[in-house]
C-alpha positions as a LaTeX table, in Angstrom:
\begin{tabular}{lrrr}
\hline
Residue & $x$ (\AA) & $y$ (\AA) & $z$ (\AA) \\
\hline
Unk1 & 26.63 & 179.33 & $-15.27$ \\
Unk2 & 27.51 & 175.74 & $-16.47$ \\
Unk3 & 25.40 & 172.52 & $-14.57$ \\
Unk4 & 27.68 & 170.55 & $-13.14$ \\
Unk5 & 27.36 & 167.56 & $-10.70$ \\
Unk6 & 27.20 & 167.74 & $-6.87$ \\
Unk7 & 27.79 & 165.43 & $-4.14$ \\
Unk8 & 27.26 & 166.00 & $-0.19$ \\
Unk9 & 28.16 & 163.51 & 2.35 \\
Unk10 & 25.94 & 163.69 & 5.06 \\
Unk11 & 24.35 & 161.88 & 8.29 \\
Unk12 & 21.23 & 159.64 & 8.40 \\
Unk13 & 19.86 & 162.47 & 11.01 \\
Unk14 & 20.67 & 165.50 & 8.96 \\
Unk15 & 18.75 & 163.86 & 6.01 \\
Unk16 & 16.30 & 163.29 & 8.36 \\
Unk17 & 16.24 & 167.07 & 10.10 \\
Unk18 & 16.15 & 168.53 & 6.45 \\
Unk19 & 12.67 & 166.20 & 6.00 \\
Unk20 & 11.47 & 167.45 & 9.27 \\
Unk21 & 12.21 & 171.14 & 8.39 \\
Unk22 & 10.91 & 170.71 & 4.98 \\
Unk23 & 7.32 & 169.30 & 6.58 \\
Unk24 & 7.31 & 171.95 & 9.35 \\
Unk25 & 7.95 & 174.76 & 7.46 \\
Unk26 & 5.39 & 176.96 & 5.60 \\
Unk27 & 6.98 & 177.22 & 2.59 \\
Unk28 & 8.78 & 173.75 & 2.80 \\
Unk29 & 12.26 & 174.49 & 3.34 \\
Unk30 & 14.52 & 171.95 & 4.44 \\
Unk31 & 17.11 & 174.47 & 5.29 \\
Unk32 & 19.88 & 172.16 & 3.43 \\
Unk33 & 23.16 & 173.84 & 3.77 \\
Unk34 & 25.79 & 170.62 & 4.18 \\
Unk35 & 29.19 & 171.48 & 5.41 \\
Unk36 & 31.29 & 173.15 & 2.57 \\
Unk37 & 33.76 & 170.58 & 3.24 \\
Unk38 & 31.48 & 167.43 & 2.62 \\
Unk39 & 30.20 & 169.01 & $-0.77$ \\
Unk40 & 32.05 & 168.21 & $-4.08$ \\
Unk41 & 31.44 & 169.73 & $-7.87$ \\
Unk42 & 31.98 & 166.24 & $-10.35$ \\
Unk43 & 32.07 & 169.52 & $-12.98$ \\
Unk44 & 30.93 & 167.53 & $-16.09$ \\
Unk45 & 33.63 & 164.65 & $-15.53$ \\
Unk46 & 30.84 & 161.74 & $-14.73$ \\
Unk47 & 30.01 & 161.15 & $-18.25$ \\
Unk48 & 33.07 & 161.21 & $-18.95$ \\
Unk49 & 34.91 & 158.59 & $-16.57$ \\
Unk50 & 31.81 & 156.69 & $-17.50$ \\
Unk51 & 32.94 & 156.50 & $-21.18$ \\
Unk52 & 36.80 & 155.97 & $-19.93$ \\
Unk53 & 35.70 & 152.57 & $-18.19$ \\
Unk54 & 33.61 & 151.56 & $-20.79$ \\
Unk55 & 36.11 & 152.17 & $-23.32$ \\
Unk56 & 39.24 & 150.40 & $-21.65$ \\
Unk57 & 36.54 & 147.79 & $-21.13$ \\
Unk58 & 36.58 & 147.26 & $-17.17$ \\
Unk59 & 34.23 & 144.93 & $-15.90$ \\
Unk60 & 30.68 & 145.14 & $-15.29$ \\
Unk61 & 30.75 & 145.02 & $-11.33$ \\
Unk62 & 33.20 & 148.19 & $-10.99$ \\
Unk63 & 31.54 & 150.07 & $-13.84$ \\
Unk64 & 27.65 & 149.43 & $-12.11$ \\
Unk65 & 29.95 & 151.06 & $-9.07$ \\
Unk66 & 30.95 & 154.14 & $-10.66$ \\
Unk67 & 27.52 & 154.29 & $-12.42$ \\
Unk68 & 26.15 & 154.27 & $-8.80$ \\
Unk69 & 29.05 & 156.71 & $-7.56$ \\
Unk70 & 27.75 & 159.16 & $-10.14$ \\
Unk71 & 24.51 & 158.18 & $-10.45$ \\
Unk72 & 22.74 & 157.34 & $-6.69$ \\
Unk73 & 19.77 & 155.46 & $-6.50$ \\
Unk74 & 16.38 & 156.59 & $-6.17$ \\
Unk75 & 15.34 & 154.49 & $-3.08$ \\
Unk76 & 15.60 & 157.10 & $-0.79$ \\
Unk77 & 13.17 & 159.66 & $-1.11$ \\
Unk78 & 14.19 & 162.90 & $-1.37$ \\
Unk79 & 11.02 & 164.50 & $-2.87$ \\
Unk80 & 12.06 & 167.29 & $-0.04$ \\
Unk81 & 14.86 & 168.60 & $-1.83$ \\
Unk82 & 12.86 & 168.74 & $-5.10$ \\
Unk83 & 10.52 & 171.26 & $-4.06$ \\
Unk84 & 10.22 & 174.73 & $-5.32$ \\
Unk85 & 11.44 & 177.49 & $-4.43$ \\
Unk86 & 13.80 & 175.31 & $-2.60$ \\
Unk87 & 15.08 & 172.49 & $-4.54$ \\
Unk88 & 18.01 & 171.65 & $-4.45$ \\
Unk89 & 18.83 & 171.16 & $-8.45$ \\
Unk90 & 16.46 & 172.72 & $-10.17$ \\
Unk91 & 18.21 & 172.20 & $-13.72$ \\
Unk92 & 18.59 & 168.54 & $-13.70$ \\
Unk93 & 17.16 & 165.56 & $-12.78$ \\
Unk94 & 15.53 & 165.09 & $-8.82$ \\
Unk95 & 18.05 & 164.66 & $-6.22$ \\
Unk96 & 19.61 & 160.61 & $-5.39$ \\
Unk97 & 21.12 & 159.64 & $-2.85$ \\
Unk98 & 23.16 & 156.41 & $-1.50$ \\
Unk99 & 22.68 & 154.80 & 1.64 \\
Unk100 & 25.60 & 154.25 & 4.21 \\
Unk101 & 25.85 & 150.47 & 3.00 \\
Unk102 & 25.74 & 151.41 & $-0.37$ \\
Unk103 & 28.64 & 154.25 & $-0.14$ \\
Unk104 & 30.39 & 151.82 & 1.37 \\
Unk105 & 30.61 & 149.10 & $-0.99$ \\
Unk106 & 30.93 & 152.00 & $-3.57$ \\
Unk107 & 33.80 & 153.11 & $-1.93$ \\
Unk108 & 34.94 & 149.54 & $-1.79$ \\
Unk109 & 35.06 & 149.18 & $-5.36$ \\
Unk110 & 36.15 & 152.71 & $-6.57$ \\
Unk111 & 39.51 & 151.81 & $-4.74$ \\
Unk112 & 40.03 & 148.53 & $-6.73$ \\
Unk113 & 39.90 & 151.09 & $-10.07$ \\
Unk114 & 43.17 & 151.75 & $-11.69$ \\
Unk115 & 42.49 & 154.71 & $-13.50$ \\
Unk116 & 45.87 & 155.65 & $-14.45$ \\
Unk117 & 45.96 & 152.46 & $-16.63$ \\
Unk118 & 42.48 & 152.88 & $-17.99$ \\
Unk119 & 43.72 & 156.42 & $-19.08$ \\
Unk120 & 47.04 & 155.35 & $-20.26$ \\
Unk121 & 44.30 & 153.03 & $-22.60$ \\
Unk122 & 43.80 & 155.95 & $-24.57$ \\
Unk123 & 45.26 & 157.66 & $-27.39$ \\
Unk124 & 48.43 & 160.00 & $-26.71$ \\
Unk125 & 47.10 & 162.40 & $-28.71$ \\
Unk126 & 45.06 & 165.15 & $-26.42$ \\
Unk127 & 42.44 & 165.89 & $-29.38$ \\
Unk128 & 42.43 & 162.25 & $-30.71$ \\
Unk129 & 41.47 & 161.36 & $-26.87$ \\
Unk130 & 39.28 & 163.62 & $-26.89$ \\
Unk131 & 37.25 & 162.50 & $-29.96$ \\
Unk132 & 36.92 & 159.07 & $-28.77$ \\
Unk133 & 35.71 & 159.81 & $-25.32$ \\
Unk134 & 32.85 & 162.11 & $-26.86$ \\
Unk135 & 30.82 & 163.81 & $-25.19$ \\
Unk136 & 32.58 & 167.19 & $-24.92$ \\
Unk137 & 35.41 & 165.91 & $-23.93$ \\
Unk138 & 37.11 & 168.31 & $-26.92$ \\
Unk139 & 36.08 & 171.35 & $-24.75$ \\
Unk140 & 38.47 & 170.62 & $-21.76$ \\
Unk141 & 41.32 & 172.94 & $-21.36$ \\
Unk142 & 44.74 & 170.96 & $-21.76$ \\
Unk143 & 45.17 & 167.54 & $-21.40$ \\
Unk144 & 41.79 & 165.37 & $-20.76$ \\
Unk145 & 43.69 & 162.27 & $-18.71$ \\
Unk146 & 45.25 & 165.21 & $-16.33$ \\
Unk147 & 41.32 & 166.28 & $-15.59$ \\
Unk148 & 39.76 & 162.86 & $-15.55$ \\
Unk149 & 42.42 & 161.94 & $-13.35$ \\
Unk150 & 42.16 & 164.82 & $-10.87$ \\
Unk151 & 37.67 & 164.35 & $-11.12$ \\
Unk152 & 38.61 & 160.81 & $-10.18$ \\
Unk153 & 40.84 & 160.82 & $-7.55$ \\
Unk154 & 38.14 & 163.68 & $-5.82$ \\
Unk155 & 35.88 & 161.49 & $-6.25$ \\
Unk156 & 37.30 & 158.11 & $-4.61$ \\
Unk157 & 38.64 & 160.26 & $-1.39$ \\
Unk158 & 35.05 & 161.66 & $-1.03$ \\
Unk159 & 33.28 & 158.11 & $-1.05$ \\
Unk160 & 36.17 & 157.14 & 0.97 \\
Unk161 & 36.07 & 159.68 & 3.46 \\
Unk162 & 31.86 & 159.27 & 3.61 \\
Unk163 & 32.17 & 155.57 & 4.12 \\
Unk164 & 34.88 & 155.72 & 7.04 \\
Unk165 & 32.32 & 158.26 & 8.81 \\
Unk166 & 29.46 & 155.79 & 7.91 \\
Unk167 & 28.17 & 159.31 & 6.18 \\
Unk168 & 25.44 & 158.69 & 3.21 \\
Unk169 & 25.43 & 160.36 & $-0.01$ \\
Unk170 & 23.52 & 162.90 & $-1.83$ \\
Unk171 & 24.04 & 163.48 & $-5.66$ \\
Unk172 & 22.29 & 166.29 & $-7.78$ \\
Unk173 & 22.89 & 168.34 & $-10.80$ \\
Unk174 & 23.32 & 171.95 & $-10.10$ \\
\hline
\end{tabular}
């Protein structure tokens, strides 16, 4: 079973229900189970659409987004979701999140990204691609733009659709 990234939207009170759960329980379980349809797998595309923007050289404002988008912040704490035998990503780093504001203004700026043209930046060539973005990129099945694309796209809709519901976000590797 590959690690791959995960995102759930969720409310300010479910956060805050999973903390209360996770204190009044014995063995500290926050009983997090988001909504299937408010969860996404990143797979290992973060890394990845990292190195795309950096390489077709967008600017530092919407790359410190995506780094965010893919990233979270650890201002929230979420020590909760950390805890054995219950944590939440036990194979990566501790959980992050993303407060409502800052999904928002996420969101904002994942929408001003063209990715299409940031793809179109690099070499026609599938394996030749694939060499410059690194990273693994060589081990993706077909043709890399097609899945960065696709990773992408998921990705803006989901901070779009958690910033229309004022929803924050919770990021951990799984």
């Amino acid at each position: 079973m590959a690690v791959t990234q995960q995102l759930a939207r969720i409310s300010v009170k479910y956060l805050a229900d999973c903390r209360k759960s996770a204190s009044e329980t014995p063995d500290g379980d926050p009983h997090w189970d988001p909504q299937p349809a408010d969860v996404l797998d990143l797979d290992w595309a973060p890394i990845l659409l990292e190195r795309v923007c950096e390489l077709a050289g967008l600017d530092d404002v919407r790359l410190d987004a995506l780094r965010q988008a893919i990233d979270g912040d650890s201002a929230i704490d979420l020590d909760f979701l950390n805890t054995h035998p219950h944590a939440i990503g036990p194979f990566g780093p501790a959980p992050t999140a993303l407060s409502t504001a800052q999904t928002a203004r996420v969101s904002e700026l994942l929408v001003q990204m063209n990715m299409p043209t940031m793809l179109a930046a690099l070499p026609a060539d599938d394996t030749q691609a694939a060499s410059l973005i690194g990273y693994g990129a060589d081990k993706i099945v077909g043709d890399p733009r097609k899945y960065l694309l696709k990773h992408f796209n998921a990705l803006r809709e989901f901070y779009l659709g958690a910033s229309r519901r004022h929803l924050l976000i919770v990021l951990w590797w799984d």
